[in-house]
Amino acid sequence: MHKKGIKVALFSVFLTIITVLSGCEPLLVLDPKGPQAERQASDILLSIGLMAIIVIVVFALLVYMLVKYRASKQKPDYEPPHIEGNLWVEVIMVGIPVLIVAFLSFVSVQSNYIVEAKPKGYEDTKPLVVYASSSNWKWHFSYPEEGIETVNYLYIPTNRALEFRLYSHGPITSFWIPQLGGQKYAMADMVTTLHLAADVPGEFMGRNANFSGKGFAENTFDVTAMSQDDFDDWVKEVKETAKPITEEKFEELLEPGHLGRQTYTGTHLEFSPPPTGHNHTEESTETHETESHTDSNTGHEGMSH
Amino acid sequence: MDFFDRFAVPHPSIAIYASMAAIGLTIIAVIAGLTYFKKWGYLWREWLTTVDHKRIGIMYLLSALLMLFRGGVDAIMMRAQLAVPDNTLLDAQHYNEIFTTHGIVMILFMAMPFIMFFMNFVVPLQIGARDVAFPRLNALSFWLFFMGAMLFNISFVVGGSPDAGWTSYFPLAGNEFSESVGTNYYMIAIQIAGIGTLMTGINFITTILKMRAPGMTLMKMPMFTWSALIANVIIVFAFPVLAVLLAMGTLDRQFGTHFFTMDNGGMDMLWANIFWVWGHPEVYILILPAFGIYSEIISTFARRNLYGYKSMVGSMVIISLLSFLVWAHHFFTMGQGALTNSIFSITTMAIAVPTGVKIFNWLLTLRKGKIVFTTPMLYSMHFIPLFTLGGVTGVMLAMSAADYQYHNTMFLVAHFHNVIIPGVVYAMLAGLHYYWPKMFGFMLNEKIGKRTVWLLSIGFILAFMPMYASGLDGQARRMYTYSEAAGFGLMNMISFVGAAIMAIGFVLIVYNIYFSTRYESRDISNDPWDARTLEWSTHTPVPEYNFAILPDVESNEALWDAKKNGHVLFKGDYEKIHMPNNSGIPFIMSCIFFVWGFSFIFSLWIPVIVTTLGIFGCMALRSFEQDHGRYISVKEIEETETNLRGA
Ligand code: HEM
Ligand SMILES: [Cu+2]
């Protein structure tokens, strides 16, 4: 039974690894297209490597003990000895993990400051600011400097810092474009900032990663990265062709449900500014503007029927 | 009409109607059976009013097994729904309800009572005590837990299940986005069960500190008792937080306050923060007693003393302290900035060190041992490698910048199942096999038992390893479906197959219980595993007073000393034994609590007031009751002892 069990177990591990590896395309997170995602992928691979060593040591020790000290290998009259701890063994047992964890902590702290800052390599570029706000179950992207707004799709220039200001018109959501970088929450009472950048043009998957109710699974958006010139052309085209976003129209957009892609000139920020409260990161002078709160309230009321 | 409308399930389906019918029929069958076999009196005298820690333990066990199957059915339905892309087996609403109830049922109504079962059954025996410090409070703890669990479970057929996740983050769980009473059930049912748990914490701390056998100093306590002590200390610090949190949630939902709302200054992350201030310690409340069980089993079947006793205790103490300092790792992505994340990243990783110490101590316990592969040991030997995998992925998640990529994905789901299944669930199953003979006087079948272990592990690997990959491929958790183009199909299909294999494993456990009840020998000794601690020094079945003479202890392996070194455990003569009387009050009071909770959930204020008075009435009754317990005479003890020895 044991032998057979082990064989089946090994085989299933093997099968799993194979299917995973042969998943043809590389896993999204490990196929980064921007500096932040790159740093995260390299942290992930580094920690997998270090952790693999620990796993192998534990597995090897376990197999060794089980093979060497099983009762069937021992004389029938063998009496295992009484052994208390040993100081040196304990020092090693604590010391090596402490070293590994200290090293990983060091890397982790470094990475924290990297992913929370302007993306490496694009420090000198002027960041494109995009307000990404979620409502059940859509994403609204406002480009205040360009004066345009889209729903459920995001066009971005490559080789330039991107600064996403995130907030929500409803439940907590999480803005995530795996190939450009990890996620961050969008909440109703504050604006959070996520720094990203794209190195190459391409189409990427973006989604809300945080459960937000019935329509959560389909709460996705398409991301297209293009050269700055193409981006400028697109902005110009939008300004020429799209209709302006009005307060009325925006209320309509906030109604729960799914919408396809939409494009507007102007942004909803003008009549429905983002929340100002409890901002942890920047400019957090707690001036509770009741006005902005009432504004976002009207949004909610629109959603609750 | 309006009045009755609220009790209707908002999104009924055939499955729900079928379950209603099944629940109704089961209740009728139970009532009819009890009446036909004239067992009402027996049920009342021997179980509903019992204050015996062993019986209370067994009731915890039964509830836990029942809930394991409820949660398991949820799990299999989820895996089936996700097995293929664009599946329509479940719609979004049902899927959301199912993963919500799965999480709550498994953690609070399966794993918690399972460890409560072990603490109740084992701790007094292991420390040579005759019961817990407050036996009646213990009964109340159980019945409150039980009524909380039942109340939660009826949400499914009366009024609708909660659907905002087991974490129930606001504002999603607020009135605006969760209109049904589902989340009220969450708030009230968990509150009732949680009060029971808090009382257990106080009870067991007192028991362990005050009722140990003569000679058993703290550092001579068996490892499971140590783990129980520390887990209960965590309970006493963590559960009040949960109580307050749930009260705030209730106020927001039913009384119009604004703790977590989106307007009027409510803070939505406040819920998440307080939730995890309880939630992270909670996972250690589950894992520490599991570690304790493994320590007992591994040293028993390596036929050796536990290696590094002191560092085992020390590491648990450190884990318990650190467990309160890491909560923010559950929302690194909240935007609190690099500094805060760095601090929590480091504290989180620090927990891996004492956890690692424990793993190495178990490995070194095997060294120079004489290892016998019984079913409990086989579980433990599967635990070590699989739990190590879960632990190291925990360290990976603790790298906060990288966690921006893991968070909210299947990678996280893989991590916590990878620690909870091999860590907590295997410990429970191992412990179940291990303590079964002490409880019921016969062993569970070893051959079926070992096959089950292999089946569970194979199923586990197939079910959860692919999730690490699909998480890294962008599959968010809690999605009720995904498109063909997403490319998660194969990985989720493998998960489904794995889950089905695990389901077979769990069914085999039930079959094993049935099979062993019928065919296994009743002729077993008091110490069938050749174990080392006090619980095996008393008779099987354990007499109600546990030990006719309180044992005398010199080391943390008192029974082993007696067997190998001629230590005399039981010195002196029989004396009359003082025992607590049974009481119906805990059960009745908990029934009133059930009605109170139900009325509260539906905002039926008149019954709430009446039942509140009833609850205080029970408390007053208890305060003024003169009950000094009873004595078991020397003659009775002698009779019982000769009977048990003869058997
Ligand atoms: C080596 C020790 C461990 C470390 C470093 C660790 C680390 C973490 C981290 C960082 C997260 C949050 C990840 C995220 O949300 O993105 C997490 C989640 C979780 N861990 Fe662990 N963990 C460890 C051990 C355990 C143990 C022993 C258990 C349970 C017995 C456990 C149960 C959980 C659960 C239930 C969750 C997530 C719950 C949810 O979001 O629904 N972990 N762990
Ligand atoms: Cu945690």
XYZ file of C-alpha atoms in Angstrom, chain B residues 7-442:
436
model
C -38.604 34.817 5.574
C -38.619 33.772 1.936
C -35.322 32.934 0.280
C -34.552 35.743 -2.170
C -33.018 33.518 -4.845
C -34.659 30.123 -4.554
C -33.603 27.160 -6.650
C -34.439 23.491 -6.834
C -31.450 22.650 -4.670
C -32.734 24.938 -1.932
C -36.252 23.522 -2.057
C -34.801 20.020 -1.978
C -32.729 20.914 1.066
C -35.754 22.407 2.792
C -37.569 19.148 2.254
C -34.534 17.150 3.405
C -34.117 19.236 6.555
C -37.819 18.939 7.326
C -37.835 15.186 6.819
C -34.712 14.712 8.933
C -36.226 16.655 11.794
C -39.424 14.612 11.588
C -37.438 11.378 11.409
C -35.343 12.308 14.443
C -38.394 13.265 16.474
C -40.254 10.124 15.422
C -37.221 7.941 16.148
C -36.685 9.413 19.593
C -40.346 8.961 20.429
C -40.577 5.433 19.047
C -37.484 4.199 20.872
C -38.450 6.171 23.977
C -35.115 7.957 23.995
C -36.264 11.440 24.976
C -35.397 10.870 28.598
C -32.039 9.384 27.750
C -31.222 12.272 25.445
C -32.147 14.798 28.094
C -30.417 13.127 31.040
C -27.265 11.912 29.371
C -26.558 14.540 26.751
C -28.590 17.744 26.769
C -27.992 18.363 30.438
C -24.554 16.844 30.771
C -21.657 18.826 32.173
C -19.142 16.016 31.632
C -16.242 17.324 29.535
C -15.982 14.027 27.661
C -19.587 14.063 26.530
C -19.448 17.726 25.688
C -16.341 16.918 23.673
C -18.154 14.198 21.781
C -21.007 16.572 20.988
C -18.478 19.044 19.626
C -17.067 16.250 17.496
C -20.457 15.313 16.077
C -21.225 18.931 15.240
C -17.848 19.384 13.610
C -18.282 16.292 11.434
C -21.747 17.429 10.436
C -20.446 20.849 9.466
C -17.501 19.289 7.641
C -19.991 17.731 5.294
C -22.024 20.895 4.912
C -18.851 22.842 4.069
C -17.626 20.015 1.880
C -20.756 20.038 -0.243
C -20.269 23.775 -0.734
C -16.684 23.130 -1.794
C -17.500 20.453 -4.323
C -20.195 22.654 -5.848
C -17.720 25.498 -6.269
C -15.104 23.292 -7.865
C -17.728 21.807 -10.164
C -18.884 25.240 -11.247
C -15.324 26.281 -12.065
C -14.292 22.990 -13.663
C -15.019 24.285 -17.148
C -15.099 27.803 -18.564
C -18.432 29.630 -18.826
C -20.177 27.001 -16.756
C -23.796 27.591 -15.811
C -24.223 25.060 -13.034
C -24.482 27.909 -10.523
C -25.274 31.531 -11.131
C -23.254 34.367 -9.621
C -25.561 34.845 -6.671
C -25.494 31.187 -5.640
C -21.785 30.927 -6.120
C -21.287 33.982 -3.900
C -23.477 32.536 -1.174
C -21.724 29.216 -1.355
C -18.171 30.478 -1.041
C -19.267 32.733 1.784
C -20.905 29.978 3.784
C -18.120 27.544 2.909
C -15.532 29.802 4.534
C -17.544 30.561 7.645
C -18.755 27.020 8.158
C -15.310 25.513 7.702
C -13.432 27.902 9.963
C -15.959 28.744 12.651
C -18.313 25.791 12.687
C -16.025 22.931 11.625
C -12.423 23.643 12.597
C -13.235 25.514 15.821
C -15.525 22.851 17.303
C -13.063 20.196 16.195
C -10.316 21.758 18.299
C -12.874 22.326 21.044
C -13.544 18.611 20.918
C -9.881 17.821 21.440
C -9.477 20.361 24.201
C -12.557 19.116 25.963
C -11.867 15.472 25.653
C -8.113 15.461 26.088
C -6.990 18.333 28.314
C -8.592 17.243 31.612
C -7.404 13.672 31.047
C -3.950 14.828 30.097
C -3.497 16.955 33.203
C -5.055 14.375 35.500
C -8.163 16.400 36.349
C -11.727 15.236 36.904
C -13.403 17.876 34.818
C -12.832 21.424 33.647
C -12.826 24.318 36.082
C -16.362 25.466 35.278
C -18.281 22.446 33.987
C -21.581 24.207 33.624
C -20.019 27.121 31.795
C -18.488 24.524 29.527
C -21.927 23.160 28.694
C -23.124 26.681 28.029
C -20.149 27.254 25.702
C -21.034 24.196 23.709
C -24.725 24.971 23.443
C -24.101 28.556 22.443
C -21.721 27.401 19.755
C -24.236 24.799 18.625
C -27.159 27.218 18.476
C -24.996 29.762 16.656
C -24.058 27.150 14.089
C -27.647 25.988 13.619
C -28.874 29.547 13.325
C -26.286 30.229 10.666
C -27.249 27.119 8.763
C -30.932 27.897 8.540
C -30.099 31.130 6.678
C -29.951 28.924 3.639
C -33.664 28.108 3.810
C -35.092 31.051 5.741
C -34.368 34.514 4.442
C -31.220 33.831 2.421
C -27.520 33.141 3.058
C -24.881 35.827 3.480
C -23.062 36.537 0.232
C -20.258 39.013 0.966
C -17.469 36.523 1.628
C -16.357 35.057 4.948
C -14.432 38.293 5.476
C -17.670 40.233 4.917
C -15.954 43.482 3.970
C -18.009 46.609 4.161
C -19.467 48.509 2.305
C -20.277 45.413 0.269
C -21.773 43.819 3.384
C -23.685 46.977 4.265
C -27.377 47.429 3.655
C -26.840 49.205 0.394
C -25.190 46.294 -1.361
C -26.395 43.335 0.724
C -30.084 43.822 1.065
C -31.140 40.377 2.238
C -30.945 39.339 5.873
C -27.996 37.060 4.977
C -25.404 39.322 6.515
C -27.542 39.757 9.641
C -27.224 36.010 10.081
C -23.475 36.403 9.784
C -23.384 39.085 12.477
C -25.711 37.427 14.962
C -24.962 33.718 14.524
C -21.217 34.236 14.779
C -21.753 36.544 17.734
C -23.621 33.833 19.643
C -21.077 31.138 18.815
C -18.257 33.558 19.589
C -19.527 34.250 23.096
C -19.390 30.502 23.667
C -15.822 30.374 22.402
C -14.727 33.231 24.634
C -16.137 31.412 27.655
C -14.270 28.275 26.625
C -11.096 30.316 26.565
C -11.567 31.508 30.133
C -12.617 28.048 31.258
C -9.612 26.229 29.840
C -7.054 28.762 30.964
C -8.389 28.336 34.480
C -8.511 24.572 34.151
C -4.960 24.283 32.911
C -3.530 26.744 35.391
C -5.426 25.485 38.413
C -6.309 21.832 38.047
C -3.150 19.996 37.091
C -2.273 16.777 38.900
C 0.172 16.974 41.796
C 3.726 17.351 40.526
C 2.755 18.604 37.074
C 4.490 21.932 36.856
C 3.935 24.052 33.769
C 7.054 22.671 32.141
C 5.877 19.128 32.799
C 2.642 19.565 30.884
C 2.197 17.433 27.787
C 2.639 19.425 24.591
C -1.015 19.312 23.589
C -1.992 20.899 26.881
C 0.581 23.615 26.300
C -0.810 24.292 22.851
C -4.332 24.400 24.257
C -3.278 26.841 26.940
C -1.721 29.201 24.437
C -4.593 28.896 21.982
C -7.001 29.804 24.769
C -4.959 32.795 25.753
C -5.170 33.946 22.129
C -8.932 33.318 22.226
C -9.325 35.525 25.274
C -7.483 38.363 23.563
C -8.876 37.930 20.051
C -12.542 37.048 20.500
C -13.597 40.241 22.265
C -12.372 42.037 19.151
C -14.665 39.901 17.043
C -17.565 40.543 19.390
C -17.104 44.293 19.089
C -16.660 44.092 15.347
C -19.859 42.113 14.873
C -21.713 44.483 17.164
C -20.538 47.424 15.054
C -21.615 45.611 11.913
C -25.016 44.947 13.447
C -25.366 48.592 14.457
C -24.532 49.700 10.930
C -26.940 47.301 9.322
C -29.868 47.437 11.720
C -29.582 50.712 13.614
C -28.318 53.131 11.020
C -24.898 53.917 12.460
C -22.011 54.825 10.144
C -18.932 52.944 11.229
C -18.262 51.409 7.845
C -20.591 53.198 5.465
C -19.439 55.162 2.462
C -20.996 58.408 3.633
C -21.103 60.456 6.834
C -17.517 59.722 7.732
C -17.727 55.926 7.725
C -14.439 54.176 6.983
C -14.636 51.099 4.841
C -11.216 49.782 5.722
C -12.029 49.968 9.426
C -13.935 46.715 9.106
C -11.022 45.049 7.319
C -8.586 46.195 9.983
C -10.607 45.027 12.948
C -11.615 41.847 11.167
C -7.998 40.809 10.723
C -6.984 41.883 14.208
C -9.206 38.968 15.154
C -8.761 36.978 11.947
C -5.056 36.422 11.934
C -4.855 35.285 15.575
C -7.821 33.071 14.740
C -5.782 31.026 12.264
C -3.239 30.459 15.018
C -5.990 29.448 17.413
C -6.623 26.676 14.921
C -3.082 25.684 14.102
C -1.524 25.650 17.592
C -3.695 22.851 19.008
C -3.083 21.036 15.726
C 0.641 21.351 16.375
C -0.018 19.987 19.842
C -1.781 16.935 18.459
C 1.048 16.254 16.025
C 3.560 16.548 18.847
C 1.732 13.870 20.829
C 1.328 11.569 17.867
C 4.833 11.927 16.490
C 6.484 11.245 19.806
C 4.175 8.291 20.495
C 4.897 6.589 17.198
C 8.563 7.483 16.993
C 8.619 5.805 20.422
C 10.704 8.688 21.669
C 10.322 11.756 23.827
C 9.535 14.964 21.970
C 12.732 16.655 20.888
C 13.297 20.209 22.100
C 10.382 20.457 24.528
C 11.453 23.889 25.708
C 11.883 25.343 22.245
C 8.490 23.887 21.294
C 6.890 25.816 24.139
C 8.951 28.908 23.465
C 8.107 28.962 19.791
C 4.396 28.741 20.554
C 4.628 31.641 22.966
C 6.443 33.728 20.357
C 3.918 32.763 17.673
C 1.065 33.808 19.933
C 2.616 37.238 20.488
C 3.526 37.779 16.847
C 0.103 36.658 15.702
C -1.276 39.965 16.991
C 1.292 42.014 15.116
C 0.760 40.966 11.535
C -2.863 41.658 10.679
C -2.164 44.249 7.991
C -0.591 41.596 5.750
C -4.128 40.798 4.706
C -4.376 44.169 2.959
C -0.926 45.244 1.917
C -2.716 46.633 -1.121
C -4.768 49.122 0.845
C -2.388 51.934 -0.002
C -0.916 52.523 3.444
C 2.481 53.217 1.987
C 5.891 51.588 1.883
C 6.797 52.064 5.547
C 3.727 50.404 7.030
C 3.970 47.577 4.554
C 7.621 47.066 5.383
C 6.912 46.748 9.096
C 4.142 44.223 8.594
C 6.151 42.373 5.989
C 8.949 41.844 8.506
C 6.709 40.822 11.420
C 4.932 38.363 9.150
C 8.100 36.738 7.948
C 9.304 36.573 11.521
C 6.491 34.113 12.305
C 8.025 31.662 9.898
C 11.035 31.246 12.189
C 9.295 29.751 15.242
C 7.118 27.739 12.875
C 10.259 26.368 11.262
C 11.683 25.506 14.685
C 8.682 23.298 15.291
C 9.110 21.475 12.003
C 12.758 20.781 12.738
C 11.914 19.583 16.226
C 9.465 17.063 14.824
C 12.050 15.873 12.336
C 14.575 15.480 15.135
C 12.014 13.597 17.209
C 11.989 10.999 14.452
C 15.753 10.695 14.638
C 16.917 7.620 16.535
C 13.291 6.654 16.941
C 11.536 3.425 16.109
C 8.885 4.689 13.767
C 5.608 2.800 13.426
C 3.283 3.815 10.619
C -0.140 3.827 12.135
C -2.872 5.941 10.573
C -2.341 8.913 12.910
C 1.384 8.750 12.204
C 0.799 8.565 8.477
C -1.295 11.731 8.662
C 1.498 13.403 10.574
C 4.098 12.324 8.056
C 1.991 13.773 5.264
C 1.509 16.897 7.295
C 5.204 17.737 7.527
C 6.008 18.066 3.818
C 2.655 19.479 2.745
C 2.502 22.012 5.535
C 6.055 23.082 4.751
C 4.878 23.963 1.254
C 2.074 26.043 2.714
C 4.416 27.745 5.151
C 6.932 28.784 2.522
C 4.209 30.168 0.292
C 3.181 32.175 3.364
C 6.648 33.668 3.413
C 6.282 34.480 -0.273
C 3.008 36.282 0.445
C 4.721 38.165 3.216
C 6.904 39.925 0.645
C 4.510 42.846 0.450
C 5.509 44.196 -2.944
C 5.116 40.765 -4.481
C 1.845 40.339 -2.616
C 0.362 43.037 -4.840
C 0.416 40.264 -7.423
C -0.724 37.361 -5.219
C -3.372 39.142 -3.258
C -6.976 38.247 -4.043
C -5.894 35.511 -6.423
C -6.025 31.734 -6.418
C -2.417 31.804 -5.204
C -3.661 33.050 -1.856
C -6.429 30.464 -1.857
C -3.800 27.796 -2.472
C -1.675 29.119 0.405
C -4.276 29.034 3.075
C -5.700 25.696 2.080
C -2.154 24.431 1.974
C -1.675 25.360 5.631
C -5.172 24.619 6.841
C -5.790 21.220 5.237
C -2.503 19.468 5.988
C -2.072 21.578 9.126
C -5.437 21.676 10.809
C -7.646 19.126 9.057
C -5.067 16.339 8.998
C -4.360 16.963 12.678
C -8.027 16.540 13.393
C -8.285 13.348 11.434
C -5.071 12.030 12.938
C -6.339 12.917 16.388
C -9.692 11.358 15.622
C -8.045 8.027 14.820
C -5.714 8.406 17.780
C -8.337 9.172 20.430
C -11.159 7.075 18.991
C -10.320 3.994 21.084
C -10.232 6.088 24.259
C -13.654 7.500 23.437
C -15.486 4.456 22.182
C -13.522 1.389 23.198
C -12.558 0.154 19.753
